[in-house]
PDB file of N, CA and C in Angstrom:
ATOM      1  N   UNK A   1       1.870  -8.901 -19.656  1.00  0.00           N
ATOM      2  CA  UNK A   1       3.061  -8.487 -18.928  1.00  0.00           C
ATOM      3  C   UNK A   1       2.822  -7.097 -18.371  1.00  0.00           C
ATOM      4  N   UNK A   2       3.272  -6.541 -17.163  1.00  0.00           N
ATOM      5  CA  UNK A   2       2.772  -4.851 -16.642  1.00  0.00           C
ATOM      6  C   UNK A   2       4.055  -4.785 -17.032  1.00  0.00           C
ATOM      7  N   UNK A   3       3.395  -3.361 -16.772  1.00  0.00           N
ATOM      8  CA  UNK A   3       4.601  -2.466 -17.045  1.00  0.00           C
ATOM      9  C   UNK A   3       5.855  -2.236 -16.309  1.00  0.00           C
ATOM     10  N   UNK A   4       7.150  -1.997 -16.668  1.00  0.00           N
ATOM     11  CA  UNK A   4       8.218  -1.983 -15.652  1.00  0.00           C
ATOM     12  C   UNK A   4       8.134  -0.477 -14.986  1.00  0.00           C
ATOM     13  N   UNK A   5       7.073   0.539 -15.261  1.00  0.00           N
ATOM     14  CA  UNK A   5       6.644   1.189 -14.584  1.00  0.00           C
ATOM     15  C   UNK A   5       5.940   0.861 -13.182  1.00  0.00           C
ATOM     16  N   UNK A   6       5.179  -0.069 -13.113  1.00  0.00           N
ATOM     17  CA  UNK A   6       4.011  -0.817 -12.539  1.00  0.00           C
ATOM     18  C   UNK A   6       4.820  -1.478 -11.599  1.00  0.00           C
ATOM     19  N   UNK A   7       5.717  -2.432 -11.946  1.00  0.00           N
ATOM     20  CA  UNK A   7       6.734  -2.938 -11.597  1.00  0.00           C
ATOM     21  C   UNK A   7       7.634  -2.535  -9.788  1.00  0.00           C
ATOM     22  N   UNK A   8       7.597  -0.969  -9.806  1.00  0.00           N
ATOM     23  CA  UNK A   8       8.445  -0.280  -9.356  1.00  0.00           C
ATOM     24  C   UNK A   8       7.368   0.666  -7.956  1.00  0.00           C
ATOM     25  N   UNK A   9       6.328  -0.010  -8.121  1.00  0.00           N
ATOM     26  CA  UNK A   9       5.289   0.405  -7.041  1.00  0.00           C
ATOM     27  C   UNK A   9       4.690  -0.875  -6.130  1.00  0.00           C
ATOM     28  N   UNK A  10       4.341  -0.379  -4.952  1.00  0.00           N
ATOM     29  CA  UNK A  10       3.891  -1.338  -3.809  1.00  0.00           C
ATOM     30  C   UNK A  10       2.859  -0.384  -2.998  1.00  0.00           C
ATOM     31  N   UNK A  11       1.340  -1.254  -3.406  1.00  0.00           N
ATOM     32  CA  UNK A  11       0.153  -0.625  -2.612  1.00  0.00           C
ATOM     33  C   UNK A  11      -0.089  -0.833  -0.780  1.00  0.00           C
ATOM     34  N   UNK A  12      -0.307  -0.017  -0.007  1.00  0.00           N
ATOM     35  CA  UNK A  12      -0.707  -0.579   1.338  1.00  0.00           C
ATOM     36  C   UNK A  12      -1.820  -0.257   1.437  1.00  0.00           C
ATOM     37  N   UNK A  13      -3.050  -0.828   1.659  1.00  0.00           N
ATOM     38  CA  UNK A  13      -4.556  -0.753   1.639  1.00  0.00           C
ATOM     39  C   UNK A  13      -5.100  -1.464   2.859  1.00  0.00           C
ATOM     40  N   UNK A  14      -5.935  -0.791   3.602  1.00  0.00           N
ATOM     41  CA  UNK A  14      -6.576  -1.695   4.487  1.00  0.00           C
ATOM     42  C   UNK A  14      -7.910  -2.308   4.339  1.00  0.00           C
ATOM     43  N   UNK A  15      -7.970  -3.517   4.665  1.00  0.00           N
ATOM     44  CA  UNK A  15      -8.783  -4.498   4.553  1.00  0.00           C
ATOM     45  C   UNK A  15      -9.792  -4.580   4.997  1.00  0.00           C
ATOM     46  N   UNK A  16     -11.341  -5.327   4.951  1.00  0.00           N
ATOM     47  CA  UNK A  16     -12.169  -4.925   5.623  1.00  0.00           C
ATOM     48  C   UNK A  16     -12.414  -5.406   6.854  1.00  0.00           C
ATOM     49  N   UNK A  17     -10.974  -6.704   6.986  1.00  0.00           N
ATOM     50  CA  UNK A  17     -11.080  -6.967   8.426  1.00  0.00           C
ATOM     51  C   UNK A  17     -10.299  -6.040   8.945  1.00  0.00           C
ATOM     52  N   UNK A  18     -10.009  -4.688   8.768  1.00  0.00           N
ATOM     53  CA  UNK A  18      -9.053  -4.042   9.784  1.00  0.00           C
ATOM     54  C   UNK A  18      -7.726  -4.034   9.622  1.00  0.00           C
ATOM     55  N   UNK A  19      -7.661  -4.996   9.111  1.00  0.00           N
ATOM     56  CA  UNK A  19      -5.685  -4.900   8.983  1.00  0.00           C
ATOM     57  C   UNK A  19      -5.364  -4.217   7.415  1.00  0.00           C
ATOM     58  N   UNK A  20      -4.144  -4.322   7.304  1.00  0.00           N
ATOM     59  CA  UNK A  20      -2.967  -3.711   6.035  1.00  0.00           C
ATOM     60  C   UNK A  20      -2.032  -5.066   5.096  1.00  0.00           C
ATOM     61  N   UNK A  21      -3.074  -5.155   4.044  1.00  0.00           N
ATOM     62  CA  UNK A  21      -2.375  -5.419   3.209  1.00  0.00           C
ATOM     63  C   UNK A  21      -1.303  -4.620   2.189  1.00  0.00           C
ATOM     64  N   UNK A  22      -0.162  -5.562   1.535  1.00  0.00           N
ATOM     65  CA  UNK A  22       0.813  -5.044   0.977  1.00  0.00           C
ATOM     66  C   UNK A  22       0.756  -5.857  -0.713  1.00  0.00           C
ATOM     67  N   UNK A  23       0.224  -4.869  -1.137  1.00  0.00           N
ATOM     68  CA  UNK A  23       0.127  -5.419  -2.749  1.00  0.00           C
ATOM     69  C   UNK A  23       1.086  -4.724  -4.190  1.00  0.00           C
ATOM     70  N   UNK A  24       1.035  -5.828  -4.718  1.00  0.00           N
ATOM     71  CA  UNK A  24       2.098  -5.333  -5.915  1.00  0.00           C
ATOM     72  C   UNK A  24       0.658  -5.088  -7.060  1.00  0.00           C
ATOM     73  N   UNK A  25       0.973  -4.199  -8.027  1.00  0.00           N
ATOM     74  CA  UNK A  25      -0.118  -3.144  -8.855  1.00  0.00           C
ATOM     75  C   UNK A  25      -0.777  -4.697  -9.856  1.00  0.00           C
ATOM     76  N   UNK A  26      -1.857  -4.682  -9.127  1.00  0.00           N
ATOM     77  CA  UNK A  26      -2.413  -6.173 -10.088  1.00  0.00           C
ATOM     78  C   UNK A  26      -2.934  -7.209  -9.381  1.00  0.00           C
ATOM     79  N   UNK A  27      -2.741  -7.131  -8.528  1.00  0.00           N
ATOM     80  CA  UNK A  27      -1.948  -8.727  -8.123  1.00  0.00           C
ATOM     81  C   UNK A  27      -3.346  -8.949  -7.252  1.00  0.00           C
ATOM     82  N   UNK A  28      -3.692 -10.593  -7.473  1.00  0.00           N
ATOM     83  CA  UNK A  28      -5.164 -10.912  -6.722  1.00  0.00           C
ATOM     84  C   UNK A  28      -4.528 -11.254  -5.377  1.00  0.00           C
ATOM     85  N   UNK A  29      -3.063 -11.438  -4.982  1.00  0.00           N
ATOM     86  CA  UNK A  29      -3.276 -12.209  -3.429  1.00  0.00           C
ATOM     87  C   UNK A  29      -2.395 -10.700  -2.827  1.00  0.00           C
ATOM     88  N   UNK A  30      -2.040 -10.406  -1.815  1.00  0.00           N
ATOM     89  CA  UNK A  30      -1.248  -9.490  -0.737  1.00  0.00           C
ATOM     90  C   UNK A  30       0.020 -10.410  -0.699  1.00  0.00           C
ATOM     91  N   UNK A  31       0.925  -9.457  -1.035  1.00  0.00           N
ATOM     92  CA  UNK A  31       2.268  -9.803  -0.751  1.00  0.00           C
ATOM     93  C   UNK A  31       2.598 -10.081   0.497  1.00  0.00           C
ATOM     94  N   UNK A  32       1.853  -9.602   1.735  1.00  0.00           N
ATOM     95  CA  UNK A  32       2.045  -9.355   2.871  1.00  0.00           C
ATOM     96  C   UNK A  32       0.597  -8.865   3.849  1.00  0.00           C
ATOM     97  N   UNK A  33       0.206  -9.170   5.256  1.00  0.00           N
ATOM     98  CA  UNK A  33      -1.090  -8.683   5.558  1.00  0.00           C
ATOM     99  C   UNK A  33      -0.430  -8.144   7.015  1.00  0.00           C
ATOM    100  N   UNK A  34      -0.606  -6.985   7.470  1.00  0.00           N
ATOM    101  CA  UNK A  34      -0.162  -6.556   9.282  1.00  0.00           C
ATOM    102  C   UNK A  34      -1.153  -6.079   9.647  1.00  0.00           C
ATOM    103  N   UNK A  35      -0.859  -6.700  10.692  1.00  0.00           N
ATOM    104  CA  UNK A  35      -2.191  -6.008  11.587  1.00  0.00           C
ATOM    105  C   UNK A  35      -1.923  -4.270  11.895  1.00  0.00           C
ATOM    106  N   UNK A  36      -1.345  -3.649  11.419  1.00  0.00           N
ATOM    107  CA  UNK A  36      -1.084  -1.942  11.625  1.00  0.00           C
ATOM    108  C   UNK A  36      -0.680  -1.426  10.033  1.00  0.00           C
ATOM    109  N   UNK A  37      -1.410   0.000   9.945  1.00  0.00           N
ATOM    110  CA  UNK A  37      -0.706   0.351   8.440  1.00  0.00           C
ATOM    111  C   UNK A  37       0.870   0.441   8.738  1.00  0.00           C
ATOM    112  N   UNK A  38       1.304   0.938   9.653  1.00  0.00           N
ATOM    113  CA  UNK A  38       3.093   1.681  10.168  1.00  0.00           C
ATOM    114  C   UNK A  38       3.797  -0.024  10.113  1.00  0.00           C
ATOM    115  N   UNK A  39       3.453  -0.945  10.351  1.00  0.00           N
ATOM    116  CA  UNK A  39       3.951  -2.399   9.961  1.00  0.00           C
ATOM    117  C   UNK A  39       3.726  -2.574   8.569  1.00  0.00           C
ATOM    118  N   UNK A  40       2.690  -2.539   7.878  1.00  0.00           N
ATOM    119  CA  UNK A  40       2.413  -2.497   6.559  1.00  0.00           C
ATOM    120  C   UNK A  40       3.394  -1.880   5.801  1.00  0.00           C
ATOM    121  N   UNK A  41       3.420  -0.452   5.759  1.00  0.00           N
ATOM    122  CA  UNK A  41       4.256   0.388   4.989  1.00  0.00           C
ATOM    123  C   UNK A  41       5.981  -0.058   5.348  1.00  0.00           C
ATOM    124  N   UNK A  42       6.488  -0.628   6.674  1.00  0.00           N
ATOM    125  CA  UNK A  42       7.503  -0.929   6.862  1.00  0.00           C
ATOM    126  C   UNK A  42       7.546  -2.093   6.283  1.00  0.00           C
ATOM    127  N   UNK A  43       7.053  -3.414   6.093  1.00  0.00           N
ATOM    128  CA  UNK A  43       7.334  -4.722   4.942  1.00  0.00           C
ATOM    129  C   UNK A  43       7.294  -4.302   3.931  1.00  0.00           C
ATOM    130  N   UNK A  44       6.268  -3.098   3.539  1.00  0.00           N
ATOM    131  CA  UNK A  44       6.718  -2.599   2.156  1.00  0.00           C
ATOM    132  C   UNK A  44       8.428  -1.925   1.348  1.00  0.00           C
ATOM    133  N   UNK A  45       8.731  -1.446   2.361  1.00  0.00           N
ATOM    134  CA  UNK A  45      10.007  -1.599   2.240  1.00  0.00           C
ATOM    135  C   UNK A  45      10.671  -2.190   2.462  1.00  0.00           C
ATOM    136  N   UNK A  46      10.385  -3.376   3.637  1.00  0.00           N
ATOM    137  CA  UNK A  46      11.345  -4.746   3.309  1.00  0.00           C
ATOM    138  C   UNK A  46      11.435  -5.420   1.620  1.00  0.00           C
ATOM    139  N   UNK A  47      10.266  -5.903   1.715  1.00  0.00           N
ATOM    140  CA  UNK A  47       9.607  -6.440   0.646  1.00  0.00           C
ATOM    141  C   UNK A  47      10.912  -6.113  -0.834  1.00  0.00           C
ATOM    142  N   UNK A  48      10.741  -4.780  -1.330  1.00  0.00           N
ATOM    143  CA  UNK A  48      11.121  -3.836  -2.226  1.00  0.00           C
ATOM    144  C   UNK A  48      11.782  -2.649  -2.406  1.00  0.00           C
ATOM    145  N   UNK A  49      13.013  -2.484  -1.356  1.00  0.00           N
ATOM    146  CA  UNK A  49      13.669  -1.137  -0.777  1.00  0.00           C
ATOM    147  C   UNK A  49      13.564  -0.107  -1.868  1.00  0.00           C
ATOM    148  N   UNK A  50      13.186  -0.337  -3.149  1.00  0.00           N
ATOM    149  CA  UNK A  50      13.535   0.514  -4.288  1.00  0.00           C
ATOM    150  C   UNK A  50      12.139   1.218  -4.985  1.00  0.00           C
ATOM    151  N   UNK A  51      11.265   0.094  -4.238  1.00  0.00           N
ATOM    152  CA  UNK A  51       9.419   0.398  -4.906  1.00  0.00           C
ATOM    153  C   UNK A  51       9.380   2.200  -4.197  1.00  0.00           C
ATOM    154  N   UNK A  52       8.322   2.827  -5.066  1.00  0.00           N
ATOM    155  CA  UNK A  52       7.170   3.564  -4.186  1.00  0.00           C
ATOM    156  C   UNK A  52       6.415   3.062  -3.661  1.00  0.00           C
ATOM    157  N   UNK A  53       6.249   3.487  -2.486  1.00  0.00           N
ATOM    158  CA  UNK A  53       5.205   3.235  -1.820  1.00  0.00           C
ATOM    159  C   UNK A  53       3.489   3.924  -1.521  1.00  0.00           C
ATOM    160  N   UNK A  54       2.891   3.326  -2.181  1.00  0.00           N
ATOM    161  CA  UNK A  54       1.803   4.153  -2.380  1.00  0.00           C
ATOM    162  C   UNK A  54       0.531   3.933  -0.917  1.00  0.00           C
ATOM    163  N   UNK A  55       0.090   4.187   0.285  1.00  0.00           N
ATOM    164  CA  UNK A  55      -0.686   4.357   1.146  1.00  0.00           C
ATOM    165  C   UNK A  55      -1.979   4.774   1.310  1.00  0.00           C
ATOM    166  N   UNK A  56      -2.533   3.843   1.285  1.00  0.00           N
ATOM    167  CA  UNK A  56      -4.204   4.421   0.815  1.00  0.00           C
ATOM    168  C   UNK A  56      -4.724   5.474   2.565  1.00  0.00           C
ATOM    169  N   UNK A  57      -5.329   6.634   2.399  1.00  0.00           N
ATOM    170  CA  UNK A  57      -5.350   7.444   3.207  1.00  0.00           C
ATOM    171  C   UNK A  57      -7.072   6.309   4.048  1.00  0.00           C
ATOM    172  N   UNK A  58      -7.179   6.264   5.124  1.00  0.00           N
ATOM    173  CA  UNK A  58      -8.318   5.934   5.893  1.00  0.00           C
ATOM    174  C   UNK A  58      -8.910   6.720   6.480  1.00  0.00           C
ATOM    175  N   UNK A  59      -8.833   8.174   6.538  1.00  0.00           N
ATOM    176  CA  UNK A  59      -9.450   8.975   7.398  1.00  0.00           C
ATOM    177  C   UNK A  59      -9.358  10.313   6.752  1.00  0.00           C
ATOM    178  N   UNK A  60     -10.469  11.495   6.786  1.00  0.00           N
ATOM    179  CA  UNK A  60     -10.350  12.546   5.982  1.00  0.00           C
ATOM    180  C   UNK A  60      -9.322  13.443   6.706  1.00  0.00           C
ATOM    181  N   UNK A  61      -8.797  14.052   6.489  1.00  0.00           N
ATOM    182  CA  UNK A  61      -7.679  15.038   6.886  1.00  0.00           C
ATOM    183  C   UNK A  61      -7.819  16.194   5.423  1.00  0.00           C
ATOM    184  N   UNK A  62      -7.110  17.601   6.150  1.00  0.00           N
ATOM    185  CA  UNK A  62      -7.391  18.240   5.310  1.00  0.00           C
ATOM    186  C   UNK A  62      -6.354  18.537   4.157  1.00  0.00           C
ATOM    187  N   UNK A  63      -5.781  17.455   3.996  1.00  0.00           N
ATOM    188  CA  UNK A  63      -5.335  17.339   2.769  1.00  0.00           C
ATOM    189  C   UNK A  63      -5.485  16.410   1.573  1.00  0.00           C
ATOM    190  N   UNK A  64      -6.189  15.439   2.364  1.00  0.00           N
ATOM    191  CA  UNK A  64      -7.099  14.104   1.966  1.00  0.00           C
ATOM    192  C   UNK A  64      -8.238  13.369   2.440  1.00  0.00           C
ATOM    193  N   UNK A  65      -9.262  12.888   1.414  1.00  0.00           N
ATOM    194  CA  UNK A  65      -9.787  11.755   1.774  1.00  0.00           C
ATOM    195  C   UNK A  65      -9.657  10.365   1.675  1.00  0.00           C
ATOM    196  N   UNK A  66     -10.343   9.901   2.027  1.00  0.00           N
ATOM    197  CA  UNK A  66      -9.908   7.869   2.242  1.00  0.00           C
ATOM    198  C   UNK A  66      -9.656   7.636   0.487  1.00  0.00           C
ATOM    199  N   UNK A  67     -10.206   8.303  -0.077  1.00  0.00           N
ATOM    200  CA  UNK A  67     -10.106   7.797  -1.412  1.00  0.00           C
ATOM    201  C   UNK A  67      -8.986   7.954  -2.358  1.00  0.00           C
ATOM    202  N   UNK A  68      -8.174   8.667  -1.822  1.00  0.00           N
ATOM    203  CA  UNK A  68      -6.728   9.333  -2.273  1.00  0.00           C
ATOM    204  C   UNK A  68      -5.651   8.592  -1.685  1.00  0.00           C
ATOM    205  N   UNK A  69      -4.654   8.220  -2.245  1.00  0.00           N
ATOM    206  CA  UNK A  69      -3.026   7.434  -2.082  1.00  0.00           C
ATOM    207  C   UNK A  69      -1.904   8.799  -1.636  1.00  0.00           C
ATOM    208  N   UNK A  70      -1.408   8.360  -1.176  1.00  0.00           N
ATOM    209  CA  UNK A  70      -0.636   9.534  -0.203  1.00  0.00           C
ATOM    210  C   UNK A  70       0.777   8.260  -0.209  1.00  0.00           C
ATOM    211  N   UNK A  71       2.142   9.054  -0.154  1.00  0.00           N
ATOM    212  CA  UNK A  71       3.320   8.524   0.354  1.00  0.00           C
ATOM    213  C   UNK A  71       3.976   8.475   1.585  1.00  0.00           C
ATOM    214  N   UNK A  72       4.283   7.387   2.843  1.00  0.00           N
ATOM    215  CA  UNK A  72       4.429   7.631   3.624  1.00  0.00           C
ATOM    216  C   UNK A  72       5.680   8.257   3.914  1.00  0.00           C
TER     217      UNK A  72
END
């Protein structure tokens, strides 16, 4: 069983075909796949108006790299 911490989060990650999946913390299939992260992160709040939304960064900026989760 996860946690009802776990519970209360929704990943947006992009794929290696290019698009944005929308995943719940675990989970082998995508709740959701868009072809744009800004569509992505918006089903994520369809999806779960109450989740965090966690955004995997794709590009270095100087407050992040790709490897870091950022909130949109």
């Amino acid at each position: 069983m996860s946690d009802k911490k776990d519970s209360n989060n929704l990943f947006v990650e992009r794929r290696q075909q290019g698009d944005y999946a929308v995943r719940k913390p675990n989970a082998d299939r995508a709740s959701a796949v868009t072809p744009t992260q800004a569509e992505a992160i918006q089903r994520a709040k369809e999806l779960k108006p109450k989740a965090a939304v966690h955004v995997e960064r794709v590009r270095n900026t100087n407050s992040g790299n790709p490897d870091k989760w950022r909130k949109p």
